mmCIF file of C-alpha atoms and ligand atoms in Angstrom:
data_model
loop_
_atom_site.group_PDB
_atom_site.id
_atom_site.type_symbol
_atom_site.label_atom_id
_atom_site.label_comp_id
_atom_site.label_asym_id
_atom_site.label_seq_id
_atom_site.Cartn_x
_atom_site.Cartn_y
_atom_site.Cartn_z
ATOM 1 C CA MET Q 52 43.857 18.755 -34.592
ATOM 2 C CA SER Q 53 42.450 15.517 -36.048
ATOM 3 C CA ASP Q 54 44.459 13.106 -33.825
ATOM 4 C CA LYS Q 55 43.685 15.113 -30.646
ATOM 5 C CA PRO Q 56 40.859 13.433 -28.727
ATOM 6 C CA SER Q 57 37.790 15.590 -28.447
ATOM 7 C CA LEU Q 58 37.254 17.122 -25.032
ATOM 8 C CA VAL Q 59 33.577 16.225 -25.125
ATOM 9 C CA ARG Q 60 34.220 12.484 -25.557
ATOM 10 C CA ARG Q 61 33.912 10.756 -22.171
ATOM 11 C CA THR Q 62 37.066 9.421 -20.590
ATOM 12 C CA PRO Q 63 36.523 5.738 -19.673
ATOM 13 C CA TRP Q 64 35.933 4.903 -16.031
ATOM 14 C CA PRO Q 65 39.360 3.893 -14.626
ATOM 15 C CA ALA Q 66 39.904 0.139 -14.261
ATOM 16 C CA SER Q 67 40.426 -1.101 -10.721
ATOM 17 C CA ALA Q 68 41.073 -4.611 -9.440
ATOM 18 C CA THR Q 69 39.708 -3.506 -6.099
ATOM 19 C CA ARG Q 70 36.112 -2.478 -5.581
ATOM 20 C CA PRO Q 71 34.701 0.531 -3.757
ATOM 21 C CA VAL Q 72 33.300 -0.166 -0.303
ATOM 22 C CA ALA Q 73 30.781 2.686 -0.480
ATOM 23 C CA THR Q 74 28.050 2.532 -3.109
ATOM 24 C CA PRO Q 75 29.024 4.731 -6.073
ATOM 25 C CA LEU Q 76 26.597 7.480 -7.061
ATOM 26 C CA GLN Q 77 25.497 6.874 -10.672
ATOM 27 C CA PRO Q 78 23.860 10.026 -12.044
ATOM 28 C CA SER Q 79 23.869 8.940 -15.700
ATOM 29 C CA ALA Q 80 20.477 9.610 -17.280
ATOM 30 C CA VAL Q 81 21.210 7.225 -20.131
ATOM 31 C CA TYR Q 82 23.304 4.112 -20.837
ATOM 32 C CA ALA Q 83 25.086 3.233 -24.098
ATOM 33 C CA ALA Q 84 24.588 -0.204 -25.663
ATOM 34 C CA ARG Q 85 26.897 -1.992 -28.090
ATOM 35 C CA ASP Q 86 24.390 -2.267 -30.929
ATOM 36 C CA PRO Q 87 20.648 -2.572 -31.634
ATOM 37 C CA ASP Q 88 20.742 -6.319 -30.894
ATOM 38 C CA MET Q 89 21.918 -5.504 -27.391
ATOM 39 C CA LEU Q 90 18.976 -3.148 -26.916
ATOM 40 C CA ASP Q 91 16.668 -5.970 -28.023
ATOM 41 C CA ASP Q 92 18.300 -8.247 -25.463
ATOM 42 C CA HIS Q 93 17.836 -5.569 -22.819
ATOM 43 C CA TYR Q 94 14.191 -4.764 -23.474
ATOM 44 C CA GLU Q 95 13.295 -8.436 -23.901
ATOM 45 C CA GLY Q 96 14.900 -9.294 -20.573
ATOM 46 C CA ARG Q 97 17.693 -11.572 -21.846
ATOM 47 C CA ILE Q 98 20.440 -9.462 -20.291
ATOM 48 C CA LYS Q 99 20.616 -7.396 -17.123
ATOM 49 C CA GLY Q 100 21.449 -3.729 -17.383
ATOM 50 C CA TYR Q 101 20.180 -0.212 -17.693
ATOM 51 C CA ALA Q 102 19.053 1.888 -20.638
ATOM 52 C CA TYR Q 103 17.419 5.047 -19.331
ATOM 53 C CA ALA Q 104 17.336 6.343 -15.743
ATOM 54 C CA ARG Q 105 13.600 7.058 -15.692
ATOM 55 C CA GLU Q 106 13.091 3.321 -16.258
ATOM 56 C CA ALA Q 107 15.674 2.112 -13.738
ATOM 57 C CA HIS Q 108 19.058 3.010 -12.296
ATOM 58 C CA PRO Q 109 21.437 1.289 -9.875
ATOM 59 C CA ASN Q 110 21.027 3.683 -6.938
ATOM 60 C CA ALA Q 111 17.246 3.170 -6.901
ATOM 61 C CA ASP Q 112 17.604 -0.602 -7.295
ATOM 62 C CA ILE Q 113 20.024 -0.917 -4.384
ATOM 63 C CA LEU Q 114 17.825 1.177 -2.101
ATOM 64 C CA ALA Q 115 14.623 -0.623 -3.127
ATOM 65 C CA GLN Q 116 16.251 -3.981 -2.390
ATOM 66 C CA LYS Q 117 17.155 -2.802 1.098
ATOM 67 C CA ILE Q 118 13.593 -1.662 1.861
ATOM 68 C CA ASP Q 119 12.227 -4.878 0.270
ATOM 69 C CA GLN Q 120 14.337 -6.784 2.762
ATOM 70 C CA MET Q 121 12.889 -4.754 5.646
ATOM 71 C CA GLU Q 122 9.311 -5.362 4.474
ATOM 72 C CA GLY Q 123 9.925 -9.033 3.623
ATOM 73 C CA VAL Q 124 9.062 -8.691 -0.091
ATOM 74 C CA SER Q 125 10.804 -8.246 -3.419
ATOM 75 C CA GLY Q 126 10.443 -5.951 -6.405
ATOM 76 C CA GLY Q 127 9.670 -2.627 -4.694
ATOM 77 C CA THR Q 128 9.913 0.619 -6.650
ATOM 78 C CA MET Q 129 11.582 3.849 -5.547
ATOM 79 C CA THR Q 130 9.630 6.979 -6.440
ATOM 80 C CA SER Q 131 10.312 10.715 -6.384
ATOM 81 C CA SER Q 132 8.424 11.285 -3.102
ATOM 82 C CA GLY Q 133 6.115 9.638 -0.630
ATOM 83 C CA MET Q 134 3.220 11.265 -2.461
ATOM 84 C CA SER Q 135 4.204 9.715 -5.803
ATOM 85 C CA ALA Q 136 4.321 6.341 -4.044
ATOM 86 C CA VAL Q 137 0.800 6.980 -2.694
ATOM 87 C CA LEU Q 138 -0.308 7.985 -6.205
ATOM 88 C CA ALA Q 139 1.146 4.804 -7.737
ATOM 89 C CA SER Q 140 -0.486 2.660 -5.041
ATOM 90 C CA LEU Q 141 -3.907 3.982 -6.102
ATOM 91 C CA MET Q 142 -3.596 4.632 -9.848
ATOM 92 C CA SER Q 143 -2.019 1.252 -10.612
ATOM 93 C CA HIS Q 144 -5.451 -0.397 -10.253
ATOM 94 C CA LEU Q 145 -8.283 2.170 -9.841
ATOM 95 C CA LYS Q 146 -10.427 3.260 -12.782
ATOM 96 C CA PRO Q 147 -13.391 5.595 -13.256
ATOM 97 C CA GLY Q 148 -16.405 4.389 -11.269
ATOM 98 C CA ASP Q 149 -14.307 2.797 -8.523
ATOM 99 C CA HIS Q 150 -14.607 3.762 -4.864
ATOM 100 C CA VAL Q 151 -11.994 3.845 -2.089
ATOM 101 C CA VAL Q 152 -12.539 3.648 1.653
ATOM 102 C CA ALA Q 153 -9.839 5.664 3.384
ATOM 103 C CA ALA Q 154 -8.981 6.343 6.988
ATOM 104 C CA ASP Q 155 -10.183 9.801 8.029
ATOM 105 C CA GLN Q 156 -6.857 10.851 9.557
ATOM 106 C CA LEU Q 157 -4.478 9.990 6.728
ATOM 107 C CA TYR Q 158 -1.512 12.191 5.865
ATOM 108 C CA GLY Q 159 -2.947 15.544 4.757
ATOM 109 C CA GLN Q 160 -1.812 15.421 1.114
ATOM 110 C CA THR Q 161 -3.066 11.847 0.746
ATOM 111 C CA LEU Q 162 -6.469 13.048 1.930
ATOM 112 C CA LYS Q 163 -6.245 15.908 -0.554
ATOM 113 C CA LEU Q 164 -5.446 13.512 -3.392
ATOM 114 C CA LEU Q 165 -8.433 11.342 -2.469
ATOM 115 C CA THR Q 166 -10.897 14.165 -1.886
ATOM 116 C CA ASN Q 167 -9.778 16.723 -4.509
ATOM 117 C CA ASP Q 168 -8.073 15.024 -7.406
ATOM 118 C CA LEU Q 169 -9.339 11.451 -7.729
ATOM 119 C CA PRO Q 170 -13.028 12.514 -7.898
ATOM 120 C CA ARG Q 171 -12.118 14.485 -11.059
ATOM 121 C CA LEU Q 172 -11.052 11.150 -12.574
ATOM 122 C CA GLY Q 173 -14.337 9.533 -11.543
ATOM 123 C CA ILE Q 174 -12.921 7.757 -8.489
ATOM 124 C CA SER Q 175 -14.991 8.358 -5.354
ATOM 125 C CA TYR Q 176 -14.159 7.868 -1.692
ATOM 126 C CA THR Q 177 -15.616 7.543 1.784
ATOM 127 C CA LEU Q 178 -13.598 8.439 4.869
ATOM 128 C CA ALA Q 179 -14.020 6.274 7.960
ATOM 129 C CA ASP Q 180 -12.560 6.089 11.464
ATOM 130 C CA PRO Q 181 -9.833 3.397 11.239
ATOM 131 C CA THR Q 182 -9.943 2.725 14.990
ATOM 132 C CA ASN Q 183 -13.474 1.386 14.416
ATOM 133 C CA ALA Q 184 -13.565 -1.588 12.024
ATOM 134 C CA ASP Q 185 -17.387 -1.460 11.912
ATOM 135 C CA ALA Q 186 -17.245 2.102 10.575
ATOM 136 C CA VAL Q 187 -14.828 0.932 7.871
ATOM 137 C CA ALA Q 188 -17.129 -1.992 6.986
ATOM 138 C CA GLN Q 189 -20.146 0.316 6.746
ATOM 139 C CA ALA Q 190 -18.312 2.591 4.285
ATOM 140 C CA ILE Q 191 -17.915 -0.222 1.728
ATOM 141 C CA THR Q 192 -20.138 -0.043 -1.371
ATOM 142 C CA PRO Q 193 -20.482 -2.447 -4.334
ATOM 143 C CA LYS Q 194 -18.006 -0.172 -6.172
ATOM 144 C CA THR Q 195 -15.313 -0.229 -3.471
ATOM 145 C CA ARG Q 196 -12.002 -1.609 -4.716
ATOM 146 C CA ALA Q 197 -9.491 -0.642 -2.023
ATOM 147 C CA ILE Q 198 -9.013 0.398 1.598
ATOM 148 C CA MET Q 199 -6.218 2.835 2.399
ATOM 149 C CA ALA Q 200 -4.923 3.085 5.970
ATOM 150 C CA GLU Q 201 -2.046 4.228 8.127
ATOM 151 C CA VAL Q 202 -1.340 2.278 11.296
ATOM 152 C CA VAL Q 203 -0.652 5.256 13.561
ATOM 153 C CA SER Q 204 -2.403 8.520 12.783
ATOM 154 C CA ASN Q 205 -0.953 11.994 12.534
ATOM 155 C CA PRO Q 206 -0.946 13.922 14.814
ATOM 156 C CA THR Q 207 -3.202 12.300 17.421
ATOM 157 C CA ILE Q 208 -1.247 9.000 17.410
ATOM 158 C CA ARG Q 209 -4.408 6.873 17.275
ATOM 159 C CA VAL Q 210 -3.753 3.206 16.401
ATOM 160 C CA ALA Q 211 -5.910 1.729 13.617
ATOM 161 C CA ASP Q 212 -7.676 -1.601 14.081
ATOM 162 C CA MET Q 213 -5.485 -3.222 11.442
ATOM 163 C CA ARG Q 214 -6.626 -6.777 12.241
ATOM 164 C CA GLY Q 215 -10.271 -5.778 11.819
ATOM 165 C CA ILE Q 216 -9.595 -3.726 8.676
ATOM 166 C CA SER Q 217 -7.555 -6.523 7.114
ATOM 167 C CA ASP Q 218 -10.366 -9.045 7.745
ATOM 168 C CA ILE Q 219 -12.894 -6.674 6.168
ATOM 169 C CA ALA Q 220 -10.650 -6.091 3.136
ATOM 170 C CA HIS Q 221 -10.285 -9.808 2.491
ATOM 171 C CA GLN Q 222 -13.914 -10.730 3.161
ATOM 172 C CA ASN Q 223 -14.889 -8.134 0.541
ATOM 173 C CA ASN Q 224 -12.090 -8.914 -1.914
ATOM 174 C CA LEU Q 225 -10.586 -5.422 -1.621
ATOM 175 C CA LEU Q 226 -6.958 -4.377 -1.899
ATOM 176 C CA LEU Q 227 -5.539 -3.213 1.422
ATOM 177 C CA ILE Q 228 -3.032 -0.367 0.982
ATOM 178 C CA VAL Q 229 -0.952 0.473 4.049
ATOM 179 C CA ASP Q 230 1.168 3.617 4.368
ATOM 180 C CA ASN Q 231 3.817 2.353 6.793
ATOM 181 C CA THR Q 232 5.748 5.649 7.064
ATOM 182 C CA PHE Q 233 4.986 6.409 10.710
ATOM 183 C CA THR Q 234 5.425 2.882 12.015
ATOM 184 C CA THR Q 235 8.331 1.799 9.734
ATOM 185 C CA PRO Q 236 8.970 -1.919 9.039
ATOM 186 C CA TYR Q 237 10.576 -2.099 12.472
ATOM 187 C CA GLY Q 238 7.348 -1.174 14.250
ATOM 188 C CA PHE Q 239 4.829 -2.891 11.967
ATOM 189 C CA GLN Q 240 4.965 -5.543 9.230
ATOM 190 C CA PRO Q 241 1.980 -4.830 6.954
ATOM 191 C CA PHE Q 242 2.331 -7.951 4.778
ATOM 192 C CA ASP Q 243 2.074 -10.194 7.868
ATOM 193 C CA MET Q 244 -1.198 -8.388 8.625
ATOM 194 C CA GLY Q 245 -2.669 -9.013 5.156
ATOM 195 C CA ALA Q 246 -1.649 -5.834 3.293
ATOM 196 C CA ASP Q 247 -1.615 -6.016 -0.517
ATOM 197 C CA ILE Q 248 0.336 -2.810 -1.186
ATOM 198 C CA VAL Q 249 2.763 -0.992 1.104
ATOM 199 C CA VAL Q 250 3.970 2.581 0.647
ATOM 200 C CA HIS Q 251 6.563 4.667 2.437
ATOM 201 C CA SER Q 252 7.633 8.240 2.488
ATOM 202 C CA VAL Q 253 11.347 7.401 2.581
ATOM 203 C CA THR Q 254 11.897 11.132 3.190
ATOM 204 C CA LYS Q 255 11.098 10.507 6.849
ATOM 205 C CA LEU Q 256 12.656 8.014 9.264
ATOM 206 C CA LEU Q 257 14.073 5.570 6.687
ATOM 207 C CA ALA Q 258 16.402 8.137 5.088
ATOM 208 C CA GLY Q 259 16.402 9.941 8.408
ATOM 209 C CA HIS Q 260 18.438 13.094 7.789
ATOM 210 C CA SER Q 261 15.999 15.493 6.075
ATOM 211 C CA ASP Q 262 18.163 15.641 2.961
ATOM 212 C CA ALA Q 263 16.393 13.287 0.533
ATOM 213 C CA THR Q 264 12.822 13.343 -0.816
ATOM 214 C CA LEU Q 265 11.747 9.842 -1.857
ATOM 215 C CA GLY Q 266 8.995 7.249 -1.784
ATOM 216 C CA TYR Q 267 8.768 3.476 -2.014
ATOM 217 C CA VAL Q 268 5.867 1.320 -3.169
ATOM 218 C CA VAL Q 269 5.485 -2.434 -3.505
ATOM 219 C CA ALA Q 270 2.626 -4.877 -4.120
ATOM 220 C CA LYS Q 271 2.573 -8.506 -3.008
ATOM 221 C CA ASP Q 272 0.963 -9.624 -6.273
ATOM 222 C CA ARG Q 273 3.499 -9.883 -9.118
ATOM 223 C CA ASP Q 274 1.236 -8.545 -11.873
ATOM 224 C CA LEU Q 275 0.088 -5.599 -9.767
ATOM 225 C CA ASN Q 276 3.686 -4.896 -8.872
ATOM 226 C CA GLU Q 277 4.622 -4.866 -12.590
ATOM 227 C CA GLU Q 278 1.764 -2.436 -13.199
ATOM 228 C CA ILE Q 279 3.122 -0.144 -10.455
ATOM 229 C CA LYS Q 280 6.566 -0.208 -12.092
ATOM 230 C CA ARG Q 281 5.076 0.506 -15.518
ATOM 231 C CA LEU Q 282 3.019 3.402 -14.139
ATOM 232 C CA ALA Q 283 6.026 4.924 -12.346
ATOM 233 C CA ILE Q 284 7.974 4.911 -15.640
ATOM 234 C CA THR Q 285 5.172 6.297 -17.805
ATOM 235 C CA TRP Q 286 4.000 8.913 -15.314
ATOM 236 C CA GLY Q 287 7.576 9.948 -14.518
ATOM 237 C CA LEU Q 288 7.403 9.147 -10.815
ATOM 238 C CA ASN Q 289 11.056 8.021 -10.784
ATOM 239 C CA ALA Q 290 13.473 8.778 -7.959
ATOM 240 C CA SER Q 291 16.673 10.766 -8.372
ATOM 241 C CA PRO Q 292 19.968 8.822 -8.085
ATOM 242 C CA TYR Q 293 21.376 11.405 -5.705
ATOM 243 C CA ASP Q 294 18.446 11.163 -3.293
ATOM 244 C CA CYS Q 295 18.571 7.348 -3.407
ATOM 245 C CA TRP Q 296 22.285 7.465 -2.674
ATOM 246 C CA MET Q 297 21.748 9.792 0.288
ATOM 247 C CA ALA Q 298 18.879 7.684 1.605
ATOM 248 C CA GLU Q 299 20.892 4.480 1.319
ATOM 249 C CA ARG Q 300 23.583 6.082 3.452
ATOM 250 C CA GLY Q 301 20.948 7.077 5.985
ATOM 251 C CA LEU Q 302 19.399 3.623 6.000
ATOM 252 C CA TYR Q 303 22.564 1.902 7.217
ATOM 253 C CA SER Q 304 21.989 3.379 10.664
ATOM 254 C CA PHE Q 305 18.213 2.965 10.640
ATOM 255 C CA ASP Q 306 18.005 0.271 13.331
ATOM 256 C CA LEU Q 307 20.210 2.216 15.731
ATOM 257 C CA ARG Q 308 18.416 5.516 15.084
ATOM 258 C CA TYR Q 309 15.016 3.905 15.496
ATOM 259 C CA GLU Q 310 15.896 2.207 18.787
ATOM 260 C CA ARG Q 311 17.384 5.350 20.258
ATOM 261 C CA ALA Q 312 14.628 7.666 19.029
ATOM 262 C CA GLN Q 313 12.003 5.286 20.397
ATOM 263 C CA THR Q 314 13.618 5.063 23.830
ATOM 264 C CA ASN Q 315 13.950 8.841 23.854
ATOM 265 C CA ALA Q 316 10.305 9.266 22.823
ATOM 266 C CA ALA Q 317 9.066 7.047 25.667
ATOM 267 C CA THR Q 318 11.280 8.940 28.129
ATOM 268 C CA LEU Q 319 10.170 12.345 26.847
ATOM 269 C CA ALA Q 320 6.486 11.325 26.924
ATOM 270 C CA ASP Q 321 6.771 10.320 30.585
ATOM 271 C CA HIS Q 322 8.692 13.491 31.405
ATOM 272 C CA LEU Q 323 6.165 15.755 29.658
ATOM 273 C CA SER Q 324 3.322 14.127 31.576
ATOM 274 C CA THR Q 325 4.827 15.393 34.854
ATOM 275 C CA GLN Q 326 5.168 19.031 33.712
ATOM 276 C CA THR Q 327 2.962 21.953 34.765
ATOM 277 C CA GLY Q 328 0.986 23.331 31.822
ATOM 278 C CA VAL Q 329 0.807 19.981 29.973
ATOM 279 C CA ARG Q 330 -2.806 18.882 29.729
ATOM 280 C CA ARG Q 331 -2.255 15.473 28.095
ATOM 281 C CA VAL Q 332 0.435 13.384 26.438
ATOM 282 C CA LEU Q 333 -0.188 10.908 23.617
ATOM 283 C CA TYR Q 334 2.243 8.009 23.239
ATOM 284 C CA PRO Q 335 1.028 4.550 22.169
ATOM 285 C CA THR Q 336 2.702 2.396 24.804
ATOM 286 C CA ARG Q 337 1.695 4.623 27.741
ATOM 287 C CA ALA Q 338 -1.067 3.071 29.838
ATOM 288 C CA ASP Q 339 -3.192 6.249 29.482
ATOM 289 C CA HIS Q 340 -3.223 6.090 25.653
ATOM 290 C CA PRO Q 341 -6.743 5.523 24.245
ATOM 291 C CA ASP Q 342 -5.518 2.623 22.037
ATOM 292 C CA HIS Q 343 -2.979 1.233 24.484
ATOM 293 C CA ASN Q 344 -4.059 -2.423 24.206
ATOM 294 C CA ARG Q 345 -4.147 -2.319 20.421
ATOM 295 C CA ALA Q 346 -0.735 -0.640 20.324
ATOM 296 C CA VAL Q 347 0.729 -3.414 22.455
ATOM 297 C CA ASP Q 348 -0.892 -6.034 20.202
ATOM 298 C CA LEU Q 349 -0.016 -4.536 16.800
ATOM 299 C CA LEU Q 350 3.243 -2.721 17.435
ATOM 300 C CA ASN Q 351 4.903 -5.423 19.490
ATOM 301 C CA GLY Q 352 5.894 -2.952 22.191
ATOM 302 C CA HIS Q 353 7.257 -0.442 19.670
ATOM 303 C CA GLY Q 354 5.817 2.918 20.644
ATOM 304 C CA GLY Q 355 7.790 4.626 17.856
ATOM 305 C CA HIS Q 356 9.417 8.034 17.809
ATOM 306 C CA MET Q 357 6.354 10.318 17.717
ATOM 307 C CA VAL Q 358 4.908 11.984 20.806
ATOM 308 C CA SER Q 359 2.052 14.461 20.842
ATOM 309 C CA PHE Q 360 1.048 16.677 23.750
ATOM 310 C CA GLU Q 361 -1.372 19.448 24.524
ATOM 311 C CA ILE Q 362 -0.610 22.493 26.643
ATOM 312 C CA ASP Q 363 -2.966 24.811 28.500
ATOM 313 C CA GLY Q 364 -3.905 27.969 26.654
ATOM 314 C CA GLY Q 365 -4.141 28.994 22.990
ATOM 315 C CA ARG Q 366 -2.008 30.475 20.208
ATOM 316 C CA ALA Q 367 -0.161 32.908 22.519
ATOM 317 C CA GLU Q 368 1.032 30.074 24.769
ATOM 318 C CA ALA Q 369 1.904 27.947 21.699
ATOM 319 C CA ASN Q 370 4.026 30.793 20.270
ATOM 320 C CA ALA Q 371 5.732 31.302 23.629
ATOM 321 C CA LEU Q 372 6.595 27.610 24.008
ATOM 322 C CA VAL Q 373 8.143 27.360 20.511
ATOM 323 C CA ARG Q 374 10.148 30.555 21.083
ATOM 324 C CA ALA Q 375 11.398 29.173 24.397
ATOM 325 C CA MET Q 376 13.006 26.197 22.570
ATOM 326 C CA PRO Q 377 15.232 27.815 19.905
ATOM 327 C CA ASN Q 378 17.426 24.679 19.745
ATOM 328 C CA ILE Q 379 14.564 22.392 18.716
ATOM 329 C CA ALA Q 380 13.807 22.853 15.009
ATOM 330 C CA PHE Q 381 10.206 24.034 14.632
ATOM 331 C CA ALA Q 382 9.520 22.260 11.340
ATOM 332 C CA PRO Q 383 6.507 20.419 9.933
ATOM 333 C CA THR Q 384 8.226 17.116 9.131
ATOM 334 C CA LEU Q 385 9.177 13.985 10.979
ATOM 335 C CA GLY Q 386 11.884 11.362 11.133
ATOM 336 C CA ASP Q 387 14.919 13.631 11.203
ATOM 337 C CA ILE Q 388 17.929 12.438 13.185
ATOM 338 C CA GLY Q 389 17.346 15.433 15.483
ATOM 339 C CA THR Q 390 14.160 16.276 17.355
ATOM 340 C CA THR Q 391 11.680 18.483 15.491
ATOM 341 C CA LEU Q 392 8.555 20.100 16.849
ATOM 342 C CA SER Q 393 5.427 20.776 14.847
ATOM 343 C CA HIS Q 394 2.174 22.576 15.558
ATOM 344 C CA PRO Q 395 -0.566 20.874 13.471
ATOM 345 C CA PRO Q 396 -3.188 23.680 13.782
ATOM 346 C CA SER Q 397 -0.835 26.104 11.964
ATOM 347 C CA SER Q 398 0.714 23.551 9.557
ATOM 348 C CA SER Q 399 -0.609 20.126 8.509
ATOM 349 C CA HIS Q 400 -4.158 20.788 9.765
ATOM 350 C CA ARG Q 401 -4.440 24.511 9.052
ATOM 351 C CA ARG Q 402 -6.994 24.048 6.272
ATOM 352 C CA LEU Q 403 -9.472 22.348 8.594
ATOM 353 C CA SER Q 404 -12.028 24.503 10.382
ATOM 354 C CA ALA Q 405 -11.541 25.028 14.119
ATOM 355 C CA GLU Q 406 -14.646 22.875 14.741
ATOM 356 C CA VAL Q 407 -13.278 19.918 12.753
ATOM 357 C CA ARG Q 408 -9.928 20.291 14.510
ATOM 358 C CA ALA Q 409 -11.685 20.367 17.872
ATOM 359 C CA LYS Q 410 -13.491 17.130 16.970
ATOM 360 C CA LEU Q 411 -10.110 15.520 16.219
ATOM 361 C CA GLY Q 412 -8.773 16.844 19.533
ATOM 362 C CA ILE Q 413 -6.329 19.260 17.901
ATOM 363 C CA SER Q 414 -6.538 22.517 19.870
ATOM 364 C CA GLU Q 415 -4.254 25.568 19.467
ATOM 365 C CA GLY Q 416 -2.185 24.082 22.300
ATOM 366 C CA PHE Q 417 -1.567 20.812 20.423
ATOM 367 C CA PHE Q 418 2.016 19.867 19.502
ATOM 368 C CA ARG Q 419 3.634 16.898 17.809
ATOM 369 C CA VAL Q 420 7.238 15.947 18.493
ATOM 370 C CA SER Q 421 9.332 13.817 16.137
ATOM 371 C CA VAL Q 422 11.916 12.645 18.628
ATOM 372 C CA GLY Q 423 15.535 12.361 17.523
ATOM 373 C CA ILE Q 424 18.599 10.602 18.863
ATOM 374 C CA GLU Q 425 19.952 13.339 21.168
ATOM 375 C CA ASP Q 426 20.992 12.713 24.752
ATOM 376 C CA PRO Q 427 17.624 12.073 26.471
ATOM 377 C CA ASP Q 428 18.586 14.179 29.499
ATOM 378 C CA LEU Q 429 19.236 17.174 27.259
ATOM 379 C CA LEU Q 430 15.915 16.647 25.502
ATOM 380 C CA CYS Q 431 13.917 16.409 28.735
ATOM 381 C CA HIS Q 432 15.756 19.429 30.093
ATOM 382 C CA GLU Q 433 14.994 21.555 27.010
ATOM 383 C CA PHE Q 434 11.281 20.749 27.025
ATOM 384 C CA GLY Q 435 11.057 21.022 30.822
ATOM 385 C CA ALA Q 436 12.820 24.394 30.962
ATOM 386 C CA ALA Q 437 10.680 25.834 28.152
ATOM 387 C CA LEU Q 438 7.456 24.696 29.821
ATOM 388 C CA GLN Q 439 8.675 26.085 33.138
ATOM 389 C CA ARG Q 440 9.331 29.455 31.482
ATOM 390 C CA CYS Q 441 5.798 29.482 30.039
ATOM 391 C CA PHE Q 442 3.846 28.022 32.950
ATOM 392 C CA GLY Q 443 6.140 27.920 36.017
HETATM 393 C C1 PLP T 299 5.357 12.677 4.631
HETATM 394 C C2 PLP T 299 4.350 11.627 4.418
HETATM 395 C C3 PLP T 299 3.883 11.330 3.133
HETATM 396 C C4 PLP T 299 4.342 12.070 1.907
HETATM 397 O O1 PLP T 299 5.714 11.903 1.693
HETATM 398 P P1 PLP T 299 6.611 12.967 0.880
HETATM 399 O O2 PLP T 299 7.925 12.271 0.810
HETATM 400 O O3 PLP T 299 6.613 14.225 1.678
HETATM 401 O O4 PLP T 299 5.962 13.143 -0.441
HETATM 402 C C5 PLP T 299 2.948 10.311 2.988
HETATM 403 N N1 PLP T 299 2.484 9.645 4.060
HETATM 404 C C6 PLP T 299 2.903 9.912 5.316
HETATM 405 C C7 PLP T 299 2.344 9.134 6.456
HETATM 406 C C8 PLP T 299 3.850 10.911 5.540
HETATM 407 O O5 PLP T 299 4.252 11.187 6.774
#
């Protein structure tokens, strides 16, 4: 009995002169050190290594380095979701009494955080139209500390005046926080445009397969970036190794997926615009887009993978169109490798009153498409046939 090794003692990782090509998944929540001196060395930064997964783990570090590379920075932090990245981007520097100017068409939960939760902590906000830099400037008060913006809005695909907003942020000594989820580093480089903090929902196009929930946040300033890291550890915003591992796998094909999805989106937008029953199509690089010139300037020709369109009629027609496309996932997300269709008035924008939705241009016939990498002919055929069935 006594010389039999205990079953619960870990068997050492097998030695190998060769190395794995694929990144190993490291789920260990904790790491063993040789002795207390080694822990001192670790926590005082004299050696490199890991101690506890909430503080850091290899799968998060590898993924963060890859996204750092895409954004042209270093030291980014992986978080448990896009929303925890948004939270870290705000709570790393705001305190009671501070004020934030935020774009009025931000991601719904970000708006909820700003309008519901931060006021309870004494942090106030003003929402402003980000396509109008003067409106953003007018929203600034002596207590304003930050401006939060997305480059392309959901679901109306409006393009923010990022040059104007960036100038205003710097003239007023404010931090500019950019959520680059929709545009991705391929479509827009926030740090070149004067951003101070960049956040991503990695759940979307970066991971790209709807099987990982993750966020990423990074600040240009070293001290602020350290504060973000500290906050993520203390508030438990850390990312799971498994999700980081899945997202890293997805990221290897990001460039190819993005290119293909973007070409498909432009093709689908043009095709939809020729269909009976389609009232309007919103795609940034189309000449009829309200922010066409700004899109060409800011996005460098990258229209992205999101297309919105509006059909004639109301809820009955919307139901009929979705039912006529059983092969297109009707799901309120974006960035999957396959095309997904969403209906903002019954999902992301359901809490708004019909009047507010109407002001934003989101009728019951409004749809948003996150275009995937399918054969473009198949995609155009599916949408065309469904519209024909409803309106032909
Ligand atoms: C989805 C999304 C988020 C939130 O990300 P989660 O990973 O779902 O928490 C934040 N911002 C934008 C623009 C998004 O699309």
